[in-house]
Short mmCIF file of C-alpha atoms in Angstrom, two decimals:
data_model
loop_
_atom_site.label_atom_id
_atom_site.label_comp_id
_atom_site.label_asym_id
_atom_site.label_seq_id
_atom_site.Cartn_x
_atom_site.Cartn_y
_atom_site.Cartn_z
CA UNK A 1 -6.52 4.03 -24.74
CA UNK A 2 -8.81 2.16 -22.30
CA UNK A 3 -7.88 -1.48 -21.78
CA UNK A 4 -11.20 -2.39 -20.15
CA UNK A 5 -14.05 -2.84 -22.65
CA UNK A 6 -17.64 -1.86 -21.86
CA UNK A 7 -20.73 -1.57 -24.06
CA UNK A 8 -21.23 2.07 -25.12
CA UNK A 9 -24.83 2.15 -23.95
CA UNK A 10 -27.64 0.18 -22.33
CA UNK A 11 -31.28 1.14 -21.89
CA UNK A 12 -34.23 -0.30 -20.03
CA UNK A 13 -37.60 0.70 -18.67
CA UNK A 14 -38.13 1.94 -15.10
CA UNK A 15 -38.20 -0.75 -12.38
CA UNK A 16 -36.37 -3.21 -14.62
CA UNK A 17 -32.85 -4.58 -14.25
CA UNK A 18 -29.79 -3.78 -16.36
CA UNK A 19 -26.34 -5.31 -16.40
CA UNK A 20 -23.15 -3.65 -17.62
CA UNK A 21 -20.20 -5.84 -18.58
CA UNK A 22 -16.51 -5.02 -18.27
CA UNK A 23 -13.93 -7.13 -20.05
CA UNK A 24 -10.23 -7.02 -19.21
CA UNK A 25 -7.21 -9.29 -18.98
CA UNK A 26 -5.11 -11.25 -16.53
CA UNK A 27 -2.97 -8.20 -15.73
CA UNK A 28 -5.91 -6.13 -14.51
CA UNK A 29 -9.29 -7.71 -13.69
CA UNK A 30 -7.82 -11.19 -13.55
CA UNK A 31 -5.36 -10.26 -10.83
CA UNK A 32 -6.87 -7.21 -9.11
CA UNK A 33 -10.22 -6.21 -7.69
CA UNK A 34 -12.65 -4.25 -9.84
CA UNK A 35 -14.35 -0.97 -8.98
CA UNK A 36 -17.33 0.81 -10.49
CA UNK A 37 -17.94 4.57 -10.70
CA UNK A 38 -21.09 6.52 -11.53
CA UNK A 39 -20.82 9.87 -13.27
CA UNK A 40 -23.99 11.94 -13.34
CA UNK A 41 -24.18 14.64 -16.05
CA UNK A 42 -21.71 17.46 -15.42
CA UNK A 43 -20.59 15.92 -12.12
CA UNK A 44 -17.44 14.29 -10.82
CA UNK A 45 -17.36 10.48 -10.77
CA UNK A 46 -18.53 8.81 -7.59
CA UNK A 47 -17.45 5.41 -6.25
CA UNK A 48 -20.28 2.86 -6.36
CA UNK A 49 -18.67 -0.55 -5.92
CA UNK A 50 -15.14 -1.37 -4.75
CA UNK A 51 -13.14 -4.56 -4.19
CA UNK A 52 -15.31 -6.40 -6.75
CA UNK A 53 -18.59 -6.42 -4.84
CA UNK A 54 -18.52 -4.07 -1.84
CA UNK A 55 -21.04 -1.25 -1.79
CA UNK A 56 -19.59 2.20 -1.15
CA UNK A 57 -21.02 4.11 1.80
CA UNK A 58 -24.43 5.63 1.11
CA UNK A 59 -24.95 3.82 -2.19
CA UNK A 60 -28.31 2.13 -2.78
CA UNK A 61 -28.36 -1.66 -2.53
CA UNK A 62 -30.03 -1.69 -5.94
CA UNK A 63 -26.44 -1.64 -7.22
CA UNK A 64 -24.34 -4.81 -7.10
CA UNK A 65 -21.03 -5.96 -8.54
CA UNK A 66 -19.59 -9.33 -9.47
CA UNK A 67 -16.48 -10.74 -11.12
CA UNK A 68 -15.48 -13.94 -12.85
CA UNK A 69 -12.03 -14.47 -14.32
CA UNK A 70 -11.11 -11.47 -16.44
CA UNK A 71 -14.63 -10.02 -16.65
CA UNK A 72 -16.83 -8.10 -14.25
CA UNK A 73 -20.42 -6.89 -14.17
CA UNK A 74 -22.45 -4.13 -12.58
CA UNK A 75 -26.16 -4.75 -12.07
CA UNK A 76 -28.76 -2.10 -11.35
CA UNK A 77 -32.12 -3.40 -10.20
CA UNK A 78 -35.35 -1.46 -9.89
CA UNK A 79 -34.08 1.07 -12.43
CA UNK A 80 -34.97 4.70 -11.67
CA UNK A 81 -34.67 7.89 -13.70
CA UNK A 82 -31.98 9.12 -11.29
CA UNK A 83 -29.78 6.21 -12.42
CA UNK A 84 -29.30 7.81 -15.84
CA UNK A 85 -25.56 8.37 -15.92
CA UNK A 86 -22.26 7.12 -17.29
CA UNK A 87 -20.76 4.11 -15.54
CA UNK A 88 -17.07 3.17 -15.57
CA UNK A 89 -15.32 0.02 -14.40
CA UNK A 90 -11.71 0.30 -13.28
CA UNK A 91 -8.84 -1.69 -11.79
CA UNK A 92 -5.12 -1.60 -11.17
CA UNK A 93 -3.08 -3.05 -14.03
CA UNK A 94 0.10 -4.90 -13.08
CA UNK A 95 1.66 -4.63 -16.56
CA UNK A 96 1.04 -0.89 -16.75
CA UNK A 97 1.80 -0.48 -13.03
CA UNK A 98 -1.06 1.96 -13.05
CA UNK A 99 -4.81 2.37 -12.96
CA UNK A 100 -7.05 1.68 -15.92
CA UNK A 101 -10.63 2.74 -16.58
CA UNK A 102 -13.21 1.11 -18.79
CA UNK A 103 -14.52 2.79 -21.91
CA UNK A 104 -17.71 3.80 -20.11
CA UNK A 105 -21.38 2.87 -20.51
CA UNK A 106 -24.25 5.31 -20.76
CA UNK A 107 -27.39 4.08 -19.02
CA UNK A 108 -30.70 5.41 -20.31
CA UNK A 109 -34.00 4.88 -18.53
CA UNK A 110 -36.73 4.62 -21.16
CA UNK B 1 -14.07 13.04 6.16
CA UNK B 2 -11.65 13.70 3.33
CA UNK B 3 -12.40 16.50 0.89
CA UNK B 4 -10.32 17.49 -2.13
CA UNK B 5 -10.33 20.68 -4.19
CA UNK B 6 -8.46 21.35 -7.42
CA UNK B 7 -7.04 24.76 -8.29
CA UNK B 8 -5.11 26.20 -11.20
CA UNK B 9 -5.35 28.19 -14.42
CA UNK B 10 -8.33 27.53 -16.65
CA UNK B 11 -6.36 28.43 -19.77
CA UNK B 12 -2.86 27.37 -20.77
CA UNK B 13 -1.02 28.19 -23.98
CA UNK B 14 0.28 25.42 -26.25
CA UNK B 15 3.85 24.30 -25.46
CA UNK B 16 3.63 25.70 -21.93
CA UNK B 17 3.37 23.83 -18.61
CA UNK B 18 0.02 23.07 -17.00
CA UNK B 19 0.19 23.44 -13.18
CA UNK B 20 -2.55 22.18 -10.90
CA UNK B 21 -2.84 21.84 -7.14
CA UNK B 22 -5.12 19.70 -5.03
CA UNK B 23 -5.82 20.84 -1.49
CA UNK B 24 -6.75 18.12 0.96
CA UNK B 25 -8.92 18.72 4.02
CA UNK B 26 -10.06 16.27 6.67
CA UNK B 27 -6.82 14.31 6.40
CA UNK B 28 -3.10 14.61 5.81
CA UNK B 29 -1.17 14.13 2.56
CA UNK B 30 1.59 12.78 4.81
CA UNK B 31 -0.58 9.88 5.94
CA UNK B 32 0.59 6.39 5.02
CA UNK B 33 -3.06 5.36 4.71
CA UNK B 34 -3.64 6.93 1.32
CA UNK B 35 -2.25 7.51 -2.12
CA UNK B 36 -3.12 10.64 -4.09
CA UNK B 37 -4.00 10.71 -7.75
CA UNK B 38 -4.92 12.70 -10.82
CA UNK B 39 -7.46 11.70 -13.46
CA UNK B 40 -8.62 13.66 -16.49
CA UNK B 41 -11.57 13.61 -18.88
CA UNK B 42 -11.45 15.31 -22.30
CA UNK B 43 -14.76 16.93 -23.30
CA UNK B 44 -17.28 14.24 -24.25
CA UNK B 45 -14.82 11.41 -23.62
CA UNK B 46 -13.97 8.85 -20.95
CA UNK B 47 -11.75 8.90 -17.89
CA UNK B 48 -7.97 8.66 -18.15
CA UNK B 49 -5.68 7.97 -15.19
CA UNK B 50 -2.78 10.43 -15.16
CA UNK B 51 -0.70 9.38 -12.19
CA UNK B 52 -0.49 8.67 -8.47
CA UNK B 53 1.84 9.55 -5.61
CA UNK B 54 2.39 8.07 -2.16
CA UNK B 55 3.29 10.13 0.91
CA UNK B 56 6.92 8.96 0.69
CA UNK B 57 7.27 10.38 -2.80
CA UNK B 58 6.89 7.16 -4.76
CA UNK B 59 5.17 7.95 -8.04
CA UNK B 60 3.27 5.95 -10.64
CA UNK B 61 2.75 7.62 -14.01
CA UNK B 62 0.68 6.79 -17.07
CA UNK B 63 3.31 5.70 -19.62
CA UNK B 64 1.69 7.85 -22.31
CA UNK B 65 2.28 10.99 -20.19
CA UNK B 66 5.38 10.04 -18.22
CA UNK B 67 7.89 12.08 -20.22
CA UNK B 68 5.91 15.30 -19.58
CA UNK B 69 4.56 14.65 -16.10
CA UNK B 70 5.60 15.50 -12.55
CA UNK B 71 3.46 14.81 -9.48
CA UNK B 72 4.62 15.97 -6.07
CA UNK B 73 3.44 16.39 -2.48
CA UNK B 74 3.71 19.58 -0.39
CA UNK B 75 3.16 18.59 3.22
CA UNK B 76 3.43 22.16 4.50
CA UNK B 77 0.35 23.14 2.50
CA UNK B 78 -1.38 19.75 2.71
CA UNK B 79 -1.48 19.70 -1.07
CA UNK B 80 -0.30 17.58 -3.94
CA UNK B 81 0.46 18.96 -7.35
CA UNK B 82 0.56 18.08 -11.02
CA UNK B 83 2.76 19.64 -13.68
CA UNK B 84 2.29 18.64 -17.32
CA UNK B 85 4.76 20.17 -19.74
CA UNK B 86 4.63 20.88 -23.47
CA UNK B 87 0.85 20.83 -23.57
CA UNK B 88 -1.21 20.66 -26.74
CA UNK B 89 -4.92 20.91 -27.50
CA UNK B 90 -5.15 17.18 -26.76
CA UNK B 91 -4.50 17.99 -23.10
CA UNK B 92 -7.72 20.01 -22.87
CA UNK B 93 -9.82 18.23 -20.26
CA UNK B 94 -11.49 18.35 -16.88
CA UNK B 95 -8.80 17.41 -14.38
CA UNK B 96 -9.80 15.63 -11.17
CA UNK B 97 -7.77 14.90 -8.06
CA UNK B 98 -8.77 11.98 -5.88
CA UNK B 99 -7.70 9.79 -2.98
CA UNK B 100 -6.52 6.32 -3.93
CA UNK B 101 -7.06 3.52 -1.45
CA UNK B 102 -5.02 0.34 -1.82
CA UNK B 103 -5.45 -2.85 0.15
CA UNK B 104 -4.59 -6.52 -0.06
CA UNK B 105 -6.47 -9.15 1.91
CA UNK B 106 -5.82 -12.83 1.47
CA UNK B 107 -3.94 -12.22 -1.75
CA UNK B 108 -6.72 -10.11 -3.27
CA UNK B 109 -5.42 -6.65 -4.18
CA UNK B 110 -7.76 -3.71 -4.56
CA UNK B 111 -7.30 -0.04 -5.51
CA UNK B 112 -10.06 2.53 -5.73
CA UNK B 113 -10.47 6.32 -5.91
CA UNK B 114 -12.66 7.92 -3.26
CA UNK B 115 -13.40 10.75 -2.76
CA UNK B 116 -12.90 12.88 -5.86
CA UNK B 117 -12.57 16.62 -6.18
CA UNK B 118 -15.19 18.48 -8.16
CA UNK B 119 -12.87 18.83 -11.15
CA UNK B 120 -11.43 21.82 -12.98
CA UNK B 121 -11.60 22.47 -16.72
CA UNK B 122 -8.27 23.29 -18.33
CA UNK B 123 -8.28 24.53 -21.92
CA UNK B 124 -5.12 24.58 -23.99
CA UNK B 125 -5.36 27.37 -26.52
CA UNK B 126 -3.42 30.37 -27.74
#
């Protein structure tokens, strides 16, 4: 029962740019920082972006995060085949007093 | 550098209790710097937060699981544990443990999981 909405899938050609949206509410994104995770096939999720727009250690600067109001976005520039994965946004939710994940977006490199 | 590793049975019978442990290396579960959490992912589906514990025993549970869930810390083994009772097939999932970081700077509150364990598949079946 994810409370953060993401598009199920996005696709783009290599070297292009894609953006993934994440829509929430005042109790989560509107009042807490957003994080983004990458999950490669059959692997554990890995932190990409934390605190809205900070790049996790070792992550390529082709990834960037932003937030406005109750929505957030993850951008991937210079798309590469190795970026094919599922991406999840997440944040603490004050009403739930717990952590919520987005519905997930599958990125396909054409 | 923190590393986490899940352990537990791969198969649990319906109505029984699912027990999992997470062993922490490179840091202490008694540290006030971190929280410790469990997340699960049913086959082919998205991530679901299960619950989180702080070193002092304070717990935060997903309301949908709260009545069946216990998360605890064992400092002597540098582990934290999950117990989920009365399981059904709907509890079949890959279970991950992870370190939760929480910070607040200038009124901006952030919480993020890093690192994660590799995950362990638990199947509920008779």
